[in-house]
Amino acid sequence: MLKGQPPYQHFDLIFGTSTGAIIAALLSLGYKVKDIHDLYRKHVPTVMKHKSANGRTKALDKLVVEVFGDKDFTDVKTGIGIVATYWDLQKPMIFKTSVAQAHGREATFLPGFGCKVGEAVRASCSAYPYFQRLVLKTGQGTTVELFDGGYCANNPTLYAIADPVMAYKKDYGDLRVLSVGVGMYPEPKHWVTPEYMVGWIAKALIGFTGLQLLQKTLDVNTNSMEQLRAVLFKEIQAVRINDIFKQPEMATDLLEADLKKLDMLYLRGWESFAAHEPALKKLLIEQQERVE
């Protein structure tokens, strides 16, 4: 990438699920990576510190309004796909930008189903039962109940590949894919040390075993999707970043609210980037040369 340019200028499509939906939406609106990190550092503790699903949900609702306001899918600067899960139909509901992504449903297509960007992000982030599900009305007047997109595609790479191939009619060889996960970490052992006892009690109240099961479900989903991509689409040049961290001090889960721990994870992310930097440069520079 060229320094100083916002990332959206280098991608035709940006897909995201759950926390990835936040990042995808912000990137597509023109945010730089540093600005996104600043938002995470400021707001993640304020959302995740709450001990109940109701408290976390209210905090997330407030944050979504503050960050995204009234922006809709006509405000984004590149193609986007935000993955949520349709509660009643048990299938994905993907908020998209362009009618070109409609896969044969052009007549009924509305950007983002007529919803706001923030509504789509909120739906994709609703890791039920640790956040409440979201009920919203689409532009067609239909009421839908949605929850976290991670239940159907925690790694949305296959959906992202489907749009250029099936909708835009591009050849597999023309695609370049950068797939970024959140990493894999040891399970926290909060009962081991006294300083973690408060956090352990809070998580026990919402079902510690359920939290472990949810995390495991999302990890299995992520790895399954990546394995399928690697097997089915060998001709697509891709870089996958989703490092495994085994050190005990890296133990964390999706309810992490400790800013010190989040800062440590961020620093390890820099190390992860450094390890993948040559492959990233090759992927992005070659793509830029192809375009020019």
PDB file of C-alpha atoms in Angstrom:
ATOM      1  CA  MET A   1       0.000   0.000   0.000  1.00  0.00           C
ATOM      2  CA  LEU A   2       1.054   3.570  -0.516  1.00  0.00           C
ATOM      3  CA  LYS A   3       1.676   5.354   2.759  1.00  0.00           C
ATOM      4  CA  GLY A   4      -0.869   8.004   3.657  1.00  0.00           C
ATOM      5  CA  GLN A   5      -3.666   6.512   1.587  1.00  0.00           C
ATOM      6  CA  PRO A   6      -6.733   5.132   3.385  1.00  0.00           C
ATOM      7  CA  PRO A   7      -7.025   1.329   3.024  1.00  0.00           C
ATOM      8  CA  TYR A   8     -10.365   1.415   1.171  1.00  0.00           C
ATOM      9  CA  GLN A   9      -8.576   2.744  -1.912  1.00  0.00           C
ATOM     10  CA  HIS A  10      -6.820  -0.595  -2.309  1.00  0.00           C
ATOM     11  CA  PHE A  11      -9.847  -2.917  -2.070  1.00  0.00           C
ATOM     12  CA  ASP A  12     -12.903  -3.399  -4.275  1.00  0.00           C
ATOM     13  CA  LEU A  13     -14.745  -5.380  -1.577  1.00  0.00           C
ATOM     14  CA  ILE A  14     -14.393  -5.434   2.204  1.00  0.00           C
ATOM     15  CA  PHE A  15     -16.343  -8.094   4.111  1.00  0.00           C
ATOM     16  CA  GLY A  16     -16.575  -8.379   7.868  1.00  0.00           C
ATOM     17  CA  THR A  17     -18.298 -10.372  10.601  1.00  0.00           C
ATOM     18  CA  SER A  18     -18.852  -9.410  14.247  1.00  0.00           C
ATOM     19  CA  THR A  19     -15.924  -7.237  15.358  1.00  0.00           C
ATOM     20  CA  GLY A  20     -14.753  -7.533  11.750  1.00  0.00           C
ATOM     21  CA  ALA A  21     -18.019  -5.865  10.718  1.00  0.00           C
ATOM     22  CA  ILE A  22     -17.043  -2.807  12.759  1.00  0.00           C
ATOM     23  CA  ILE A  23     -13.643  -2.683  11.069  1.00  0.00           C
ATOM     24  CA  ALA A  24     -15.047  -3.347   7.586  1.00  0.00           C
ATOM     25  CA  ALA A  25     -17.681  -0.618   7.961  1.00  0.00           C
ATOM     26  CA  LEU A  26     -15.187   1.943   9.235  1.00  0.00           C
ATOM     27  CA  LEU A  27     -12.652   1.129   6.523  1.00  0.00           C
ATOM     28  CA  SER A  28     -15.317   1.416   3.824  1.00  0.00           C
ATOM     29  CA  LEU A  29     -16.306   4.837   5.186  1.00  0.00           C
ATOM     30  CA  GLY A  30     -12.737   6.057   4.781  1.00  0.00           C
ATOM     31  CA  TYR A  31     -11.291   5.631   8.282  1.00  0.00           C
ATOM     32  CA  LYS A  32      -7.587   4.994   8.665  1.00  0.00           C
ATOM     33  CA  VAL A  33      -6.320   2.064  10.730  1.00  0.00           C
ATOM     34  CA  LYS A  34      -4.980   4.298  13.504  1.00  0.00           C
ATOM     35  CA  ASP A  35      -8.370   5.987  13.899  1.00  0.00           C
ATOM     36  CA  ILE A  36     -10.071   2.590  14.169  1.00  0.00           C
ATOM     37  CA  HIS A  37      -7.594   1.440  16.802  1.00  0.00           C
ATOM     38  CA  ASP A  38      -8.183   4.623  18.786  1.00  0.00           C
ATOM     39  CA  LEU A  39     -11.933   3.944  18.750  1.00  0.00           C
ATOM     40  CA  TYR A  40     -11.411   0.374  19.937  1.00  0.00           C
ATOM     41  CA  ARG A  41      -9.054   1.409  22.704  1.00  0.00           C
ATOM     42  CA  LYS A  42     -11.487   4.053  23.918  1.00  0.00           C
ATOM     43  CA  HIS A  43     -14.737   2.145  23.690  1.00  0.00           C
ATOM     44  CA  VAL A  44     -14.173  -1.616  24.068  1.00  0.00           C
ATOM     45  CA  PRO A  45     -13.724  -1.387  27.870  1.00  0.00           C
ATOM     46  CA  THR A  46     -16.860   0.760  28.201  1.00  0.00           C
ATOM     47  CA  VAL A  47     -18.943  -1.901  26.421  1.00  0.00           C
ATOM     48  CA  MET A  48     -17.385  -5.094  27.758  1.00  0.00           C
ATOM     49  CA  LYS A  49     -17.125  -3.993  31.409  1.00  0.00           C
ATOM     50  CA  HIS A  50     -20.866  -4.546  31.902  1.00  0.00           C
ATOM     51  CA  LYS A  51     -21.805  -7.751  33.709  1.00  0.00           C
ATOM     52  CA  SER A  52     -25.078  -8.439  31.891  1.00  0.00           C
ATOM     53  CA  ALA A  53     -26.160  -8.888  28.298  1.00  0.00           C
ATOM     54  CA  ASN A  54     -28.590  -6.006  28.746  1.00  0.00           C
ATOM     55  CA  GLY A  55     -25.823  -3.687  29.961  1.00  0.00           C
ATOM     56  CA  ARG A  56     -23.439  -4.598  27.157  1.00  0.00           C
ATOM     57  CA  THR A  57     -26.210  -4.268  24.578  1.00  0.00           C
ATOM     58  CA  LYS A  58     -27.232  -0.791  25.747  1.00  0.00           C
ATOM     59  CA  ALA A  59     -23.593   0.341  25.717  1.00  0.00           C
ATOM     60  CA  LEU A  60     -23.105  -1.067  22.206  1.00  0.00           C
ATOM     61  CA  ASP A  61     -26.308   0.601  20.967  1.00  0.00           C
ATOM     62  CA  LYS A  62     -25.101   3.949  22.278  1.00  0.00           C
ATOM     63  CA  LEU A  63     -21.672   3.490  20.725  1.00  0.00           C
ATOM     64  CA  VAL A  64     -23.080   2.537  17.321  1.00  0.00           C
ATOM     65  CA  VAL A  65     -25.134   5.732  17.213  1.00  0.00           C
ATOM     66  CA  GLU A  66     -22.152   7.809  18.318  1.00  0.00           C
ATOM     67  CA  VAL A  67     -19.766   6.343  15.743  1.00  0.00           C
ATOM     68  CA  PHE A  68     -21.978   5.710  12.701  1.00  0.00           C
ATOM     69  CA  GLY A  69     -24.809   8.198  13.181  1.00  0.00           C
ATOM     70  CA  ASP A  70     -27.243   8.204  10.237  1.00  0.00           C
ATOM     71  CA  LYS A  71     -24.781   6.896   7.652  1.00  0.00           C
ATOM     72  CA  ASP A  72     -26.324   4.426   5.239  1.00  0.00           C
ATOM     73  CA  PHE A  73     -24.923   2.158   2.569  1.00  0.00           C
ATOM     74  CA  THR A  74     -24.816   4.921  -0.024  1.00  0.00           C
ATOM     75  CA  ASP A  75     -22.133   6.645   2.092  1.00  0.00           C
ATOM     76  CA  VAL A  76     -19.519   3.900   1.805  1.00  0.00           C
ATOM     77  CA  LYS A  77     -16.597   4.390  -0.575  1.00  0.00           C
ATOM     78  CA  THR A  78     -16.087   0.785  -1.690  1.00  0.00           C
ATOM     79  CA  GLY A  79     -18.010  -2.463  -1.925  1.00  0.00           C
ATOM     80  CA  ILE A  80     -18.884  -3.988   1.418  1.00  0.00           C
ATOM     81  CA  GLY A  81     -20.508  -7.033   2.964  1.00  0.00           C
ATOM     82  CA  ILE A  82     -21.545  -7.161   6.622  1.00  0.00           C
ATOM     83  CA  VAL A  83     -22.572 -10.643   7.736  1.00  0.00           C
ATOM     84  CA  ALA A  84     -25.354 -11.186  10.286  1.00  0.00           C
ATOM     85  CA  THR A  85     -27.442 -14.282  11.055  1.00  0.00           C
ATOM     86  CA  TYR A  86     -31.208 -14.397  10.525  1.00  0.00           C
ATOM     87  CA  TRP A  87     -32.665 -15.836  13.745  1.00  0.00           C
ATOM     88  CA  ASP A  88     -35.933 -17.252  12.355  1.00  0.00           C
ATOM     89  CA  LEU A  89     -34.592 -18.627   9.077  1.00  0.00           C
ATOM     90  CA  GLN A  90     -31.223 -19.831  10.450  1.00  0.00           C
ATOM     91  CA  LYS A  91     -29.273 -18.448   7.504  1.00  0.00           C
ATOM     92  CA  PRO A  92     -26.961 -15.520   6.756  1.00  0.00           C
ATOM     93  CA  MET A  93     -28.236 -12.036   6.005  1.00  0.00           C
ATOM     94  CA  ILE A  94     -25.486 -10.033   4.303  1.00  0.00           C
ATOM     95  CA  PHE A  95     -25.742  -6.248   4.088  1.00  0.00           C
ATOM     96  CA  LYS A  96     -24.214  -5.092   0.798  1.00  0.00           C
ATOM     97  CA  THR A  97     -23.563  -1.883  -1.088  1.00  0.00           C
ATOM     98  CA  SER A  98     -24.108  -2.383  -4.783  1.00  0.00           C
ATOM     99  CA  VAL A  99     -26.829  -3.958  -6.899  1.00  0.00           C
ATOM    100  CA  ALA A 100     -23.954  -5.677  -8.719  1.00  0.00           C
ATOM    101  CA  GLN A 101     -23.646  -7.876  -5.598  1.00  0.00           C
ATOM    102  CA  ALA A 102     -27.297  -8.954  -5.781  1.00  0.00           C
ATOM    103  CA  HIS A 103     -26.774 -12.422  -7.326  1.00  0.00           C
ATOM    104  CA  GLY A 104     -29.823 -12.235  -9.585  1.00  0.00           C
ATOM    105  CA  ARG A 105     -32.109 -10.331  -7.213  1.00  0.00           C
ATOM    106  CA  GLU A 106     -31.638  -6.910  -8.780  1.00  0.00           C
ATOM    107  CA  ALA A 107     -35.334  -6.004  -8.809  1.00  0.00           C
ATOM    108  CA  THR A 108     -35.662  -6.199  -5.024  1.00  0.00           C
ATOM    109  CA  PHE A 109     -32.177  -4.998  -4.073  1.00  0.00           C
ATOM    110  CA  LEU A 110     -31.728  -2.106  -1.664  1.00  0.00           C
ATOM    111  CA  PRO A 111     -28.278  -1.072  -0.412  1.00  0.00           C
ATOM    112  CA  GLY A 112     -27.977  -2.582   3.057  1.00  0.00           C
ATOM    113  CA  PHE A 113     -31.624  -3.731   2.812  1.00  0.00           C
ATOM    114  CA  GLY A 114     -32.497  -0.061   3.359  1.00  0.00           C
ATOM    115  CA  CYS A 115     -30.925  -0.105   6.851  1.00  0.00           C
ATOM    116  CA  LYS A 116     -28.292   2.149   8.378  1.00  0.00           C
ATOM    117  CA  VAL A 117     -24.662   1.045   8.478  1.00  0.00           C
ATOM    118  CA  GLY A 118     -24.761   1.134  12.271  1.00  0.00           C
ATOM    119  CA  GLU A 119     -27.791  -1.193  12.354  1.00  0.00           C
ATOM    120  CA  ALA A 120     -25.985  -3.752  10.214  1.00  0.00           C
ATOM    121  CA  VAL A 121     -22.886  -3.543  12.399  1.00  0.00           C
ATOM    122  CA  ARG A 122     -24.942  -3.864  15.573  1.00  0.00           C
ATOM    123  CA  ALA A 123     -26.652  -6.978  14.171  1.00  0.00           C
ATOM    124  CA  SER A 124     -23.392  -8.587  13.127  1.00  0.00           C
ATOM    125  CA  CYS A 125     -21.878  -7.965  16.602  1.00  0.00           C
ATOM    126  CA  SER A 126     -24.758  -9.430  18.607  1.00  0.00           C
ATOM    127  CA  ALA A 127     -22.978 -12.443  20.087  1.00  0.00           C
ATOM    128  CA  TYR A 128     -26.076 -13.993  21.619  1.00  0.00           C
ATOM    129  CA  PRO A 129     -26.606 -14.743  24.498  1.00  0.00           C
ATOM    130  CA  TYR A 130     -23.883 -12.340  25.685  1.00  0.00           C
ATOM    131  CA  PHE A 131     -25.522  -9.557  23.694  1.00  0.00           C
ATOM    132  CA  GLN A 132     -29.230  -9.292  22.971  1.00  0.00           C
ATOM    133  CA  ARG A 133     -30.497 -10.056  19.489  1.00  0.00           C
ATOM    134  CA  LEU A 134     -31.474  -7.115  17.290  1.00  0.00           C
ATOM    135  CA  VAL A 135     -34.930  -6.590  15.792  1.00  0.00           C
ATOM    136  CA  LEU A 136     -35.012  -4.083  12.962  1.00  0.00           C
ATOM    137  CA  LYS A 137     -37.197  -3.078  10.027  1.00  0.00           C
ATOM    138  CA  THR A 138     -35.757  -3.213   6.525  1.00  0.00           C
ATOM    139  CA  GLY A 139     -36.452  -0.766   3.716  1.00  0.00           C
ATOM    140  CA  GLN A 140     -38.985  -3.249   2.319  1.00  0.00           C
ATOM    141  CA  GLY A 141     -40.972  -2.947   5.550  1.00  0.00           C
ATOM    142  CA  THR A 142     -40.035  -6.427   6.760  1.00  0.00           C
ATOM    143  CA  THR A 143     -39.197  -6.951  10.437  1.00  0.00           C
ATOM    144  CA  VAL A 144     -36.211  -9.254  10.986  1.00  0.00           C
ATOM    145  CA  GLU A 145     -34.523 -10.575  14.128  1.00  0.00           C
ATOM    146  CA  LEU A 146     -30.755 -10.875  13.782  1.00  0.00           C
ATOM    147  CA  PHE A 147     -27.762 -11.999  15.801  1.00  0.00           C
ATOM    148  CA  ASP A 148     -24.012 -12.453  15.435  1.00  0.00           C
ATOM    149  CA  GLY A 149     -22.808 -13.290  11.942  1.00  0.00           C
ATOM    150  CA  GLY A 150     -20.122 -15.493  13.462  1.00  0.00           C
ATOM    151  CA  TYR A 151     -22.662 -18.287  13.883  1.00  0.00           C
ATOM    152  CA  CYS A 152     -22.776 -18.733  10.102  1.00  0.00           C
ATOM    153  CA  ALA A 153     -19.510 -17.176   8.851  1.00  0.00           C
ATOM    154  CA  ASN A 154     -17.093 -15.966  11.483  1.00  0.00           C
ATOM    155  CA  ASN A 155     -14.607 -15.943   8.618  1.00  0.00           C
ATOM    156  CA  PRO A 156     -16.548 -14.438   5.668  1.00  0.00           C
ATOM    157  CA  THR A 157     -13.887 -15.078   3.012  1.00  0.00           C
ATOM    158  CA  LEU A 158     -16.016 -17.522   0.994  1.00  0.00           C
ATOM    159  CA  TYR A 159     -18.858 -15.001   0.823  1.00  0.00           C
ATOM    160  CA  ALA A 160     -16.372 -12.341  -0.230  1.00  0.00           C
ATOM    161  CA  ILE A 161     -15.085 -14.591  -3.026  1.00  0.00           C
ATOM    162  CA  ALA A 162     -18.614 -15.378  -4.240  1.00  0.00           C
ATOM    163  CA  ASP A 163     -19.408 -11.762  -5.129  1.00  0.00           C
ATOM    164  CA  PRO A 164     -16.628 -11.076  -7.666  1.00  0.00           C
ATOM    165  CA  VAL A 165     -16.861 -14.579  -9.170  1.00  0.00           C
ATOM    166  CA  MET A 166     -20.632 -15.138  -9.298  1.00  0.00           C
ATOM    167  CA  ALA A 167     -21.941 -11.561  -9.431  1.00  0.00           C
ATOM    168  CA  TYR A 168     -19.142  -9.574 -11.100  1.00  0.00           C
ATOM    169  CA  LYS A 169     -18.160 -12.545 -13.341  1.00  0.00           C
ATOM    170  CA  LYS A 170     -14.447 -12.281 -12.596  1.00  0.00           C
ATOM    171  CA  ASP A 171     -12.024 -15.147 -13.082  1.00  0.00           C
ATOM    172  CA  TYR A 172     -10.529 -16.742  -9.989  1.00  0.00           C
ATOM    173  CA  GLY A 173      -7.069 -15.785 -11.208  1.00  0.00           C
ATOM    174  CA  ASP A 174      -8.009 -12.114 -11.140  1.00  0.00           C
ATOM    175  CA  LEU A 175      -8.745 -12.152  -7.403  1.00  0.00           C
ATOM    176  CA  ARG A 176      -6.424 -11.164  -4.578  1.00  0.00           C
ATOM    177  CA  VAL A 177      -7.648 -11.942  -1.062  1.00  0.00           C
ATOM    178  CA  LEU A 178      -6.404 -10.591   2.259  1.00  0.00           C
ATOM    179  CA  SER A 179      -8.125 -12.443   5.114  1.00  0.00           C
ATOM    180  CA  VAL A 180      -7.544 -11.201   8.665  1.00  0.00           C
ATOM    181  CA  GLY A 181      -8.739 -13.034  11.771  1.00  0.00           C
ATOM    182  CA  VAL A 182      -8.559 -12.040  15.420  1.00  0.00           C
ATOM    183  CA  GLY A 183      -6.107 -14.790  16.332  1.00  0.00           C
ATOM    184  CA  MET A 184      -6.477 -17.797  18.636  1.00  0.00           C
ATOM    185  CA  TYR A 185      -5.644 -17.627  22.336  1.00  0.00           C
ATOM    186  CA  PRO A 186      -5.487 -19.831  25.429  1.00  0.00           C
ATOM    187  CA  GLU A 187      -8.613 -19.958  27.564  1.00  0.00           C
ATOM    188  CA  PRO A 188      -8.418 -17.667  30.606  1.00  0.00           C
ATOM    189  CA  LYS A 189      -7.869 -19.424  33.930  1.00  0.00           C
ATOM    190  CA  HIS A 190      -9.542 -16.781  36.044  1.00  0.00           C
ATOM    191  CA  TRP A 191      -9.975 -19.011  39.030  1.00  0.00           C
ATOM    192  CA  VAL A 192      -6.223 -19.474  39.475  1.00  0.00           C
ATOM    193  CA  THR A 193      -5.262 -16.056  40.845  1.00  0.00           C
ATOM    194  CA  PRO A 194      -7.154 -13.864  43.349  1.00  0.00           C
ATOM    195  CA  GLU A 195      -6.951 -10.732  41.191  1.00  0.00           C
ATOM    196  CA  TYR A 196      -9.124 -12.404  38.553  1.00  0.00           C
ATOM    197  CA  MET A 197     -11.773 -13.673  40.991  1.00  0.00           C
ATOM    198  CA  VAL A 198     -14.213 -10.800  40.340  1.00  0.00           C
ATOM    199  CA  GLY A 199     -14.078 -11.360  36.608  1.00  0.00           C
ATOM    200  CA  TRP A 200     -14.547 -15.093  37.069  1.00  0.00           C
ATOM    201  CA  ILE A 201     -17.628 -14.624  39.236  1.00  0.00           C
ATOM    202  CA  ALA A 202     -19.182 -12.258  36.680  1.00  0.00           C
ATOM    203  CA  LYS A 203     -18.613 -14.736  33.871  1.00  0.00           C
ATOM    204  CA  ALA A 204     -19.951 -17.592  35.967  1.00  0.00           C
ATOM    205  CA  LEU A 205     -23.198 -15.682  36.359  1.00  0.00           C
ATOM    206  CA  ILE A 206     -23.726 -15.589  32.580  1.00  0.00           C
ATOM    207  CA  GLY A 207     -22.533 -19.132  32.058  1.00  0.00           C
ATOM    208  CA  PHE A 208     -18.792 -19.668  31.833  1.00  0.00           C
ATOM    209  CA  THR A 209     -19.244 -22.995  30.056  1.00  0.00           C
ATOM    210  CA  GLY A 210     -21.537 -21.307  27.534  1.00  0.00           C
ATOM    211  CA  LEU A 211     -18.895 -18.675  26.849  1.00  0.00           C
ATOM    212  CA  GLN A 212     -16.288 -21.356  26.213  1.00  0.00           C
ATOM    213  CA  LEU A 213     -18.693 -23.174  23.893  1.00  0.00           C
ATOM    214  CA  LEU A 214     -19.460 -19.991  21.952  1.00  0.00           C
ATOM    215  CA  GLN A 215     -15.762 -19.197  21.566  1.00  0.00           C
ATOM    216  CA  LYS A 216     -15.086 -22.756  20.415  1.00  0.00           C
ATOM    217  CA  THR A 217     -17.973 -22.568  17.926  1.00  0.00           C
ATOM    218  CA  LEU A 218     -16.611 -19.363  16.408  1.00  0.00           C
ATOM    219  CA  ASP A 219     -13.082 -20.789  16.191  1.00  0.00           C
ATOM    220  CA  VAL A 220     -14.296 -23.990  14.509  1.00  0.00           C
ATOM    221  CA  ASN A 221     -16.343 -21.926  12.049  1.00  0.00           C
ATOM    222  CA  THR A 222     -13.338 -19.721  11.270  1.00  0.00           C
ATOM    223  CA  ASN A 223     -10.958 -22.603  10.649  1.00  0.00           C
ATOM    224  CA  SER A 224     -13.472 -24.605   8.617  1.00  0.00           C
ATOM    225  CA  MET A 225     -14.086 -21.705   6.257  1.00  0.00           C
ATOM    226  CA  GLU A 226     -10.342 -21.168   5.798  1.00  0.00           C
ATOM    227  CA  GLN A 227      -9.731 -24.852   5.115  1.00  0.00           C
ATOM    228  CA  LEU A 228     -12.447 -24.840   2.453  1.00  0.00           C
ATOM    229  CA  ARG A 229     -10.978 -21.730   0.835  1.00  0.00           C
ATOM    230  CA  ALA A 230      -7.532 -23.286   0.670  1.00  0.00           C
ATOM    231  CA  VAL A 231      -8.882 -26.504  -0.869  1.00  0.00           C
ATOM    232  CA  LEU A 232     -11.447 -25.073  -3.288  1.00  0.00           C
ATOM    233  CA  PHE A 233      -9.695 -21.937  -4.518  1.00  0.00           C
ATOM    234  CA  LYS A 234      -6.016 -22.744  -4.896  1.00  0.00           C
ATOM    235  CA  GLU A 235      -5.773 -20.476  -7.925  1.00  0.00           C
ATOM    236  CA  ILE A 236      -6.718 -17.399  -5.888  1.00  0.00           C
ATOM    237  CA  GLN A 237      -3.690 -15.620  -4.483  1.00  0.00           C
ATOM    238  CA  ALA A 238      -4.420 -15.084  -0.804  1.00  0.00           C
ATOM    239  CA  VAL A 239      -2.795 -14.116   2.471  1.00  0.00           C
ATOM    240  CA  ARG A 240      -4.394 -15.335   5.692  1.00  0.00           C
ATOM    241  CA  ILE A 241      -3.418 -13.766   9.036  1.00  0.00           C
ATOM    242  CA  ASN A 242      -4.829 -15.505  12.090  1.00  0.00           C
ATOM    243  CA  ASP A 243      -1.921 -16.388  14.342  1.00  0.00           C
ATOM    244  CA  ILE A 244      -2.081 -18.809  17.266  1.00  0.00           C
ATOM    245  CA  PHE A 245      -0.792 -17.514  20.600  1.00  0.00           C
ATOM    246  CA  LYS A 246      -0.032 -20.157  23.215  1.00  0.00           C
ATOM    247  CA  GLN A 247       1.664 -18.106  25.934  1.00  0.00           C
ATOM    248  CA  PRO A 248      -0.350 -18.089  29.213  1.00  0.00           C
ATOM    249  CA  GLU A 249      -0.211 -14.283  29.398  1.00  0.00           C
ATOM    250  CA  MET A 250      -2.124 -14.127  26.087  1.00  0.00           C
ATOM    251  CA  ALA A 251      -5.176 -15.888  27.550  1.00  0.00           C
ATOM    252  CA  THR A 252      -8.342 -13.968  26.678  1.00  0.00           C
ATOM    253  CA  ASP A 253     -11.884 -14.314  25.358  1.00  0.00           C
ATOM    254  CA  LEU A 254     -14.540 -12.281  23.587  1.00  0.00           C
ATOM    255  CA  LEU A 255     -15.590 -10.497  26.809  1.00  0.00           C
ATOM    256  CA  GLU A 256     -12.144  -9.001  27.390  1.00  0.00           C
ATOM    257  CA  ALA A 257     -12.365  -5.521  28.991  1.00  0.00           C
ATOM    258  CA  ASP A 258      -8.888  -5.085  30.520  1.00  0.00           C
ATOM    259  CA  LEU A 259      -7.206  -2.221  28.662  1.00  0.00           C
ATOM    260  CA  LYS A 260      -3.729  -3.446  29.621  1.00  0.00           C
ATOM    261  CA  LYS A 261      -4.479  -6.844  28.118  1.00  0.00           C
ATOM    262  CA  LEU A 262      -5.942  -5.219  25.001  1.00  0.00           C
ATOM    263  CA  ASP A 263      -2.816  -3.101  24.602  1.00  0.00           C
ATOM    264  CA  MET A 264      -0.651  -6.204  24.897  1.00  0.00           C
ATOM    265  CA  LEU A 265      -2.724  -7.954  22.230  1.00  0.00           C
ATOM    266  CA  TYR A 266      -2.324  -4.898  20.017  1.00  0.00           C
ATOM    267  CA  LEU A 267       1.457  -5.011  20.367  1.00  0.00           C
ATOM    268  CA  ARG A 268       1.486  -8.694  19.484  1.00  0.00           C
ATOM    269  CA  GLY A 269      -0.583  -7.765  16.464  1.00  0.00           C
ATOM    270  CA  TRP A 270       2.284  -5.579  15.291  1.00  0.00           C
ATOM    271  CA  GLU A 271       4.603  -8.580  15.582  1.00  0.00           C
ATOM    272  CA  SER A 272       2.128 -10.632  13.585  1.00  0.00           C
ATOM    273  CA  PHE A 273       2.054  -7.963  10.881  1.00  0.00           C
ATOM    274  CA  ALA A 274       5.861  -7.951  10.720  1.00  0.00           C
ATOM    275  CA  ALA A 275       5.921 -11.713  10.207  1.00  0.00           C
ATOM    276  CA  HIS A 276       3.439 -11.466   7.309  1.00  0.00           C
ATOM    277  CA  GLU A 277       4.722  -8.200   5.829  1.00  0.00           C
ATOM    278  CA  PRO A 278       6.635  -9.746   2.898  1.00  0.00           C
ATOM    279  CA  ALA A 279       3.593 -11.730   1.778  1.00  0.00           C
ATOM    280  CA  LEU A 280       1.364  -8.681   2.182  1.00  0.00           C
ATOM    281  CA  LYS A 281       3.657  -6.509   0.098  1.00  0.00           C
ATOM    282  CA  LYS A 282       3.789  -9.134  -2.613  1.00  0.00           C
ATOM    283  CA  LEU A 283       0.003  -9.471  -2.649  1.00  0.00           C
ATOM    284  CA  LEU A 284      -0.796  -5.748  -2.675  1.00  0.00           C
ATOM    285  CA  ILE A 285       2.048  -4.437  -4.829  1.00  0.00           C
ATOM    286  CA  GLU A 286       1.490  -7.055  -7.518  1.00  0.00           C
ATOM    287  CA  GLN A 287      -2.219  -6.226  -7.528  1.00  0.00           C
ATOM    288  CA  GLN A 288      -1.464  -2.508  -7.870  1.00  0.00           C
ATOM    289  CA  GLU A 289       0.889  -3.213 -10.768  1.00  0.00           C
ATOM    290  CA  ARG A 290      -1.811  -5.293 -12.470  1.00  0.00           C
ATOM    291  CA  VAL A 291      -4.295  -2.416 -12.177  1.00  0.00           C
ATOM    292  CA  GLU A 292      -1.807   0.147 -13.504  1.00  0.00           C
TER     293      GLU A 292
END
